[in-house]
Amino acid sequence: MKVKDIGEQGLLRILQKFCPAEIVGDDCAVMATTPNQSLAITTDMLVDGVHFSDRTTGPYYAGWRAAAANLSDLAAMGAKPLAVTVALAVAADTAVEWVEEFYRGMTACLQEYHTPIVGGDVVRSPVVTVAITAFGEVECDRTIRRSNARSGWAIVATGVHGASRAGLELLLNPEFGQNLTEVDRASLILAHQRPKPRLDVLPVVWEILDSAGEFSIAGMDSSDGLADAIIQICLASGVGAKVDRTKIPIPDIFSEIVSTEKALDWALYGGEDFELVLFLPMANAELLVEKIGNGAAIVGITTDSTDIWLTDSSGIYPDAGLKLDRGFQHF
């Protein structure tokens, strides 16, 4: 049997057997360090030709995206970033300027969140590969996990989805979207090249939950797609969901460049939007959406079954199951 026969999720299930069950399964490993604080740790690996290329990002934005991906994982756990380490593998003939630009991009993203690069490693490799480990701190009773969701909770997307996938399409196919203004074109491209980890959402979440007097929330980020995040949380929590296709926040400009079905597909499965997907009681969810705005929306509700359905409140389309394998998979 080969890795390709079991796919990414199958490989992950095997590898998780070698880790403590109470540690793995979320966006970060969380380990208690003091009576009130936990250390959140996440590692992301990026490979030239798989995660980035000079055709679509260039070294500066590749570095930015590498940092943003790790910060987004910390945000998904409710953690404040502390520092990162970077392991870099490059060929001997790699241009020094490329490496410097990559680190400038990482640093530019990290500086916005006061997060330093505190070490790492450099090795020789025929393929440029970067592995970043990010460290964060989270209060024990404020750790956001995938397994905390309950039936009847609202599902919140903290911003629009599909913009990164559209930006990638514009970079790969310059003839696409000829009717876009330069401002709209640049906005979609930046959504792909310079995503923003939603650490800014956390203070709003804490304010709402503190007022409610109860820490009731589950979540993860949508780096692998909105559908993937919803499904992963439902599976971890043992709940089902009904997601309303008419409520999914999609960039307004999509109506001018792609069909309704393509827009929905990019929003659900395009990935790399780095928004947060949060499950919480309806009253808290409504308040959260009101406070953060900017495309945030309640896209569905959890159920006591294990089925995960894409529904249509307008009555035009029949219900359809959300699929885990339609987003990006490595194998």
PDB file of N, CA and C in Angstrom, residues 9 13 16 21-28 76-77 144-151 153 217-221 227-241 277 279 302-303 305-308 324:
ATOM      1  N   GLN A   9      -5.623  12.428   4.662  1.00  0.00           N
ATOM      2  CA  GLN A   9      -6.313  12.173   5.924  1.00  0.00           C
ATOM      3  C   GLN A   9      -5.962  10.795   6.482  1.00  0.00           C
ATOM      4  N   ARG A  13      -4.062  10.013  10.112  1.00  0.00           N
ATOM      5  CA  ARG A  13      -4.596   9.101  11.136  1.00  0.00           C
ATOM      6  C   ARG A  13      -3.526   8.126  11.616  1.00  0.00           C
ATOM      7  N   GLN A  16      -0.900  10.133  13.773  1.00  0.00           N
ATOM      8  CA  GLN A  16      -1.423  10.564  15.074  1.00  0.00           C
ATOM      9  C   GLN A  16      -1.337   9.473  16.129  1.00  0.00           C
ATOM     10  N   ALA A  21      -2.884  11.295  22.461  1.00  0.00           N
ATOM     11  CA  ALA A  21      -4.219  11.569  21.913  1.00  0.00           C
ATOM     12  C   ALA A  21      -4.778  12.892  22.397  1.00  0.00           C
ATOM     13  N   GLU A  22      -4.418  13.291  23.628  1.00  0.00           N
ATOM     14  CA  GLU A  22      -4.968  14.531  24.179  1.00  0.00           C
ATOM     15  C   GLU A  22      -4.257  15.768  23.644  1.00  0.00           C
ATOM     16  N   ILE A  23      -3.184  15.589  22.870  1.00  0.00           N
ATOM     17  CA  ILE A  23      -2.403  16.720  22.371  1.00  0.00           C
ATOM     18  C   ILE A  23      -2.745  17.052  20.918  1.00  0.00           C
ATOM     19  N   VAL A  24      -2.879  16.036  20.061  1.00  0.00           N
ATOM     20  CA  VAL A  24      -3.049  16.271  18.628  1.00  0.00           C
ATOM     21  C   VAL A  24      -4.523  16.351  18.253  1.00  0.00           C
ATOM     22  N   GLY A  25      -4.789  16.895  17.046  1.00  0.00           N
ATOM     23  CA  GLY A  25      -6.152  16.940  16.528  1.00  0.00           C
ATOM     24  C   GLY A  25      -6.688  18.324  16.277  1.00  0.00           C
ATOM     25  N   ASP A  26      -5.989  19.371  16.764  1.00  0.00           N
ATOM     26  CA  ASP A  26      -6.405  20.751  16.532  1.00  0.00           C
ATOM     27  C   ASP A  26      -5.376  21.451  15.644  1.00  0.00           C
ATOM     28  N   ASP A  27      -5.530  22.763  15.486  1.00  0.00           N
ATOM     29  CA  ASP A  27      -4.594  23.532  14.680  1.00  0.00           C
ATOM     30  C   ASP A  27      -3.224  23.642  15.343  1.00  0.00           C
ATOM     31  N   CYS A  28      -3.173  23.520  16.654  1.00  0.00           N
ATOM     32  CA  CYS A  28      -1.921  23.561  17.407  1.00  0.00           C
ATOM     33  C   CYS A  28      -1.954  22.479  18.482  1.00  0.00           C
ATOM     34  N   ALA A  76      -6.534  30.356  15.554  1.00  0.00           N
ATOM     35  CA  ALA A  76      -7.587  29.346  15.596  1.00  0.00           C
ATOM     36  C   ALA A  76      -7.689  28.677  16.954  1.00  0.00           C
ATOM     37  N   MET A  77      -6.605  28.717  17.732  1.00  0.00           N
ATOM     38  CA  MET A  77      -6.609  28.129  19.066  1.00  0.00           C
ATOM     39  C   MET A  77      -6.888  29.157  20.157  1.00  0.00           C
ATOM     40  N   ILE A 144      -9.407  27.457  22.270  1.00  0.00           N
ATOM     41  CA  ILE A 144     -10.451  27.128  21.290  1.00  0.00           C
ATOM     42  C   ILE A 144     -10.094  25.781  20.660  1.00  0.00           C
ATOM     43  N   ARG A 145     -10.969  24.811  20.795  1.00  0.00           N
ATOM     44  CA  ARG A 145     -10.730  23.486  20.224  1.00  0.00           C
ATOM     45  C   ARG A 145     -11.815  23.129  19.211  1.00  0.00           C
ATOM     46  N   ARG A 146     -11.501  22.163  18.383  1.00  0.00           N
ATOM     47  CA  ARG A 146     -12.471  21.709  17.389  1.00  0.00           C
ATOM     48  C   ARG A 146     -13.569  20.852  18.016  1.00  0.00           C
ATOM     49  N   SER A 147     -13.297  20.279  19.150  1.00  0.00           N
ATOM     50  CA  SER A 147     -14.182  19.261  19.726  1.00  0.00           C
ATOM     51  C   SER A 147     -15.212  19.810  20.700  1.00  0.00           C
ATOM     52  N   ASN A 148     -15.358  21.122  20.800  1.00  0.00           N
ATOM     53  CA  ASN A 148     -16.245  21.715  21.813  1.00  0.00           C
ATOM     54  C   ASN A 148     -17.647  22.041  21.314  1.00  0.00           C
ATOM     55  N   ALA A 149     -17.937  21.857  20.033  1.00  0.00           N
ATOM     56  CA  ALA A 149     -19.220  22.301  19.481  1.00  0.00           C
ATOM     57  C   ALA A 149     -20.382  21.462  20.004  1.00  0.00           C
ATOM     58  N   ARG A 150     -21.546  22.102  20.081  1.00  0.00           N
ATOM     59  CA  ARG A 150     -22.766  21.432  20.528  1.00  0.00           C
ATOM     60  C   ARG A 150     -23.880  21.655  19.504  1.00  0.00           C
ATOM     61  N   SER A 151     -24.857  20.795  19.533  1.00  0.00           N
ATOM     62  CA  SER A 151     -25.994  20.910  18.628  1.00  0.00           C
ATOM     63  C   SER A 151     -26.743  22.216  18.878  1.00  0.00           C
ATOM     64  N   TRP A 153     -25.799  25.199  17.790  1.00  0.00           N
ATOM     65  CA  TRP A 153     -24.927  26.368  17.754  1.00  0.00           C
ATOM     66  C   TRP A 153     -24.860  26.951  16.347  1.00  0.00           C
ATOM     67  N   ILE A 217     -17.377  27.697  22.790  1.00  0.00           N
ATOM     68  CA  ILE A 217     -16.913  27.987  21.442  1.00  0.00           C
ATOM     69  C   ILE A 217     -16.088  26.814  20.922  1.00  0.00           C
ATOM     70  N   ALA A 218     -16.158  26.589  19.633  1.00  0.00           N
ATOM     71  CA  ALA A 218     -15.283  25.643  18.939  1.00  0.00           C
ATOM     72  C   ALA A 218     -14.819  26.320  17.668  1.00  0.00           C
ATOM     73  N   GLY A 219     -13.697  25.895  17.133  1.00  0.00           N
ATOM     74  CA  GLY A 219     -13.257  26.556  15.916  1.00  0.00           C
ATOM     75  C   GLY A 219     -11.949  26.065  15.365  1.00  0.00           C
ATOM     76  N   MET A 220     -11.620  26.562  14.169  1.00  0.00           N
ATOM     77  CA  MET A 220     -10.337  26.374  13.504  1.00  0.00           C
ATOM     78  C   MET A 220     -10.244  27.428  12.406  1.00  0.00           C
ATOM     79  N   ASP A 221      -9.145  27.446  11.672  1.00  0.00           N
ATOM     80  CA  ASP A 221      -9.062  28.407  10.572  1.00  0.00           C
ATOM     81  C   ASP A 221      -9.480  27.734   9.267  1.00  0.00           C
ATOM     82  N   ALA A 227     -15.428  24.632   3.712  1.00  0.00           N
ATOM     83  CA  ALA A 227     -16.073  23.334   3.890  1.00  0.00           C
ATOM     84  C   ALA A 227     -15.221  22.425   4.758  1.00  0.00           C
ATOM     85  N   ASP A 228     -13.912  22.408   4.511  1.00  0.00           N
ATOM     86  CA  ASP A 228     -13.009  21.581   5.299  1.00  0.00           C
ATOM     87  C   ASP A 228     -13.099  21.934   6.776  1.00  0.00           C
ATOM     88  N   ALA A 229     -13.094  23.219   7.105  1.00  0.00           N
ATOM     89  CA  ALA A 229     -13.148  23.645   8.506  1.00  0.00           C
ATOM     90  C   ALA A 229     -14.442  23.197   9.160  1.00  0.00           C
ATOM     91  N   ILE A 230     -15.559  23.399   8.481  1.00  0.00           N
ATOM     92  CA  ILE A 230     -16.856  23.011   9.041  1.00  0.00           C
ATOM     93  C   ILE A 230     -16.902  21.507   9.286  1.00  0.00           C
ATOM     94  N   ILE A 231     -16.450  20.739   8.306  1.00  0.00           N
ATOM     95  CA  ILE A 231     -16.486  19.279   8.429  1.00  0.00           C
ATOM     96  C   ILE A 231     -15.569  18.804   9.554  1.00  0.00           C
ATOM     97  N   GLN A 232     -14.351  19.357   9.614  1.00  0.00           N
ATOM     98  CA  GLN A 232     -13.399  18.918  10.637  1.00  0.00           C
ATOM     99  C   GLN A 232     -13.931  19.188  12.042  1.00  0.00           C
ATOM    100  N   ILE A 233     -14.542  20.351  12.243  1.00  0.00           N
ATOM    101  CA  ILE A 233     -15.090  20.668  13.570  1.00  0.00           C
ATOM    102  C   ILE A 233     -16.260  19.750  13.895  1.00  0.00           C
ATOM    103  N   CYS A 234     -17.128  19.523  12.923  1.00  0.00           N
ATOM    104  CA  CYS A 234     -18.268  18.629  13.156  1.00  0.00           C
ATOM    105  C   CYS A 234     -17.796  17.219  13.512  1.00  0.00           C
ATOM    106  N   LEU A 235     -16.816  16.711  12.790  1.00  0.00           N
ATOM    107  CA  LEU A 235     -16.306  15.369  13.067  1.00  0.00           C
ATOM    108  C   LEU A 235     -15.688  15.294  14.458  1.00  0.00           C
ATOM    109  N   ALA A 236     -14.910  16.318  14.819  1.00  0.00           N
ATOM    110  CA  ALA A 236     -14.261  16.312  16.134  1.00  0.00           C
ATOM    111  C   ALA A 236     -15.272  16.439  17.264  1.00  0.00           C
ATOM    112  N   SER A 237     -16.398  17.122  17.007  1.00  0.00           N
ATOM    113  CA  SER A 237     -17.396  17.375  18.047  1.00  0.00           C
ATOM    114  C   SER A 237     -18.543  16.381  18.047  1.00  0.00           C
ATOM    115  N   GLY A 238     -18.617  15.551  17.022  1.00  0.00           N
ATOM    116  CA  GLY A 238     -19.707  14.587  16.953  1.00  0.00           C
ATOM    117  C   GLY A 238     -21.054  15.204  16.674  1.00  0.00           C
ATOM    118  N   VAL A 239     -21.072  16.283  15.878  1.00  0.00           N
ATOM    119  CA  VAL A 239     -22.332  16.931  15.506  1.00  0.00           C
ATOM    120  C   VAL A 239     -22.442  16.984  13.986  1.00  0.00           C
ATOM    121  N   GLY A 240     -23.617  17.306  13.520  1.00  0.00           N
ATOM    122  CA  GLY A 240     -23.835  17.547  12.105  1.00  0.00           C
ATOM    123  C   GLY A 240     -24.027  19.033  11.869  1.00  0.00           C
ATOM    124  N   ALA A 241     -24.371  19.408  10.622  1.00  0.00           N
ATOM    125  CA  ALA A 241     -24.558  20.822  10.325  1.00  0.00           C
ATOM    126  C   ALA A 241     -25.430  20.996   9.094  1.00  0.00           C
ATOM    127  N   VAL A 277     -13.282  29.992  11.445  1.00  0.00           N
ATOM    128  CA  VAL A 277     -14.614  29.389  11.412  1.00  0.00           C
ATOM    129  C   VAL A 277     -14.928  28.999  12.851  1.00  0.00           C
ATOM    130  N   PHE A 279     -17.784  28.054  15.943  1.00  0.00           N
ATOM    131  CA  PHE A 279     -19.094  27.527  16.329  1.00  0.00           C
ATOM    132  C   PHE A 279     -19.374  28.025  17.744  1.00  0.00           C
ATOM    133  N   THR A 302     -25.462  23.965  13.739  1.00  0.00           N
ATOM    134  CA  THR A 302     -25.148  22.565  13.995  1.00  0.00           C
ATOM    135  C   THR A 302     -26.413  21.790  14.341  1.00  0.00           C
ATOM    136  N   THR A 303     -26.359  20.477  14.116  1.00  0.00           N
ATOM    137  CA  THR A 303     -27.503  19.602  14.370  1.00  0.00           C
ATOM    138  C   THR A 303     -27.054  18.415  15.211  1.00  0.00           C
ATOM    139  N   SER A 305     -27.511  15.327  14.401  1.00  0.00           N
ATOM    140  CA  SER A 305     -27.154  14.182  13.567  1.00  0.00           C
ATOM    141  C   SER A 305     -25.660  14.291  13.241  1.00  0.00           C
ATOM    142  N   THR A 306     -25.170  13.393  12.404  1.00  0.00           N
ATOM    143  CA  THR A 306     -23.774  13.519  11.963  1.00  0.00           C
ATOM    144  C   THR A 306     -23.686  13.906  10.499  1.00  0.00           C
ATOM    145  N   ASP A 307     -24.820  14.210   9.880  1.00  0.00           N
ATOM    146  CA  ASP A 307     -24.834  14.622   8.468  1.00  0.00           C
ATOM    147  C   ASP A 307     -24.476  16.099   8.340  1.00  0.00           C
ATOM    148  N   ILE A 308     -23.730  16.424   7.307  1.00  0.00           N
ATOM    149  CA  ILE A 308     -23.315  17.807   7.071  1.00  0.00           C
ATOM    150  C   ILE A 308     -23.824  18.213   5.689  1.00  0.00           C
ATOM    151  N   LEU A 324     -15.249  16.318   2.195  1.00  0.00           N
ATOM    152  CA  LEU A 324     -13.932  16.614   2.745  1.00  0.00           C
ATOM    153  C   LEU A 324     -12.840  16.529   1.691  1.00  0.00           C
TER     154      LEU A 324
END
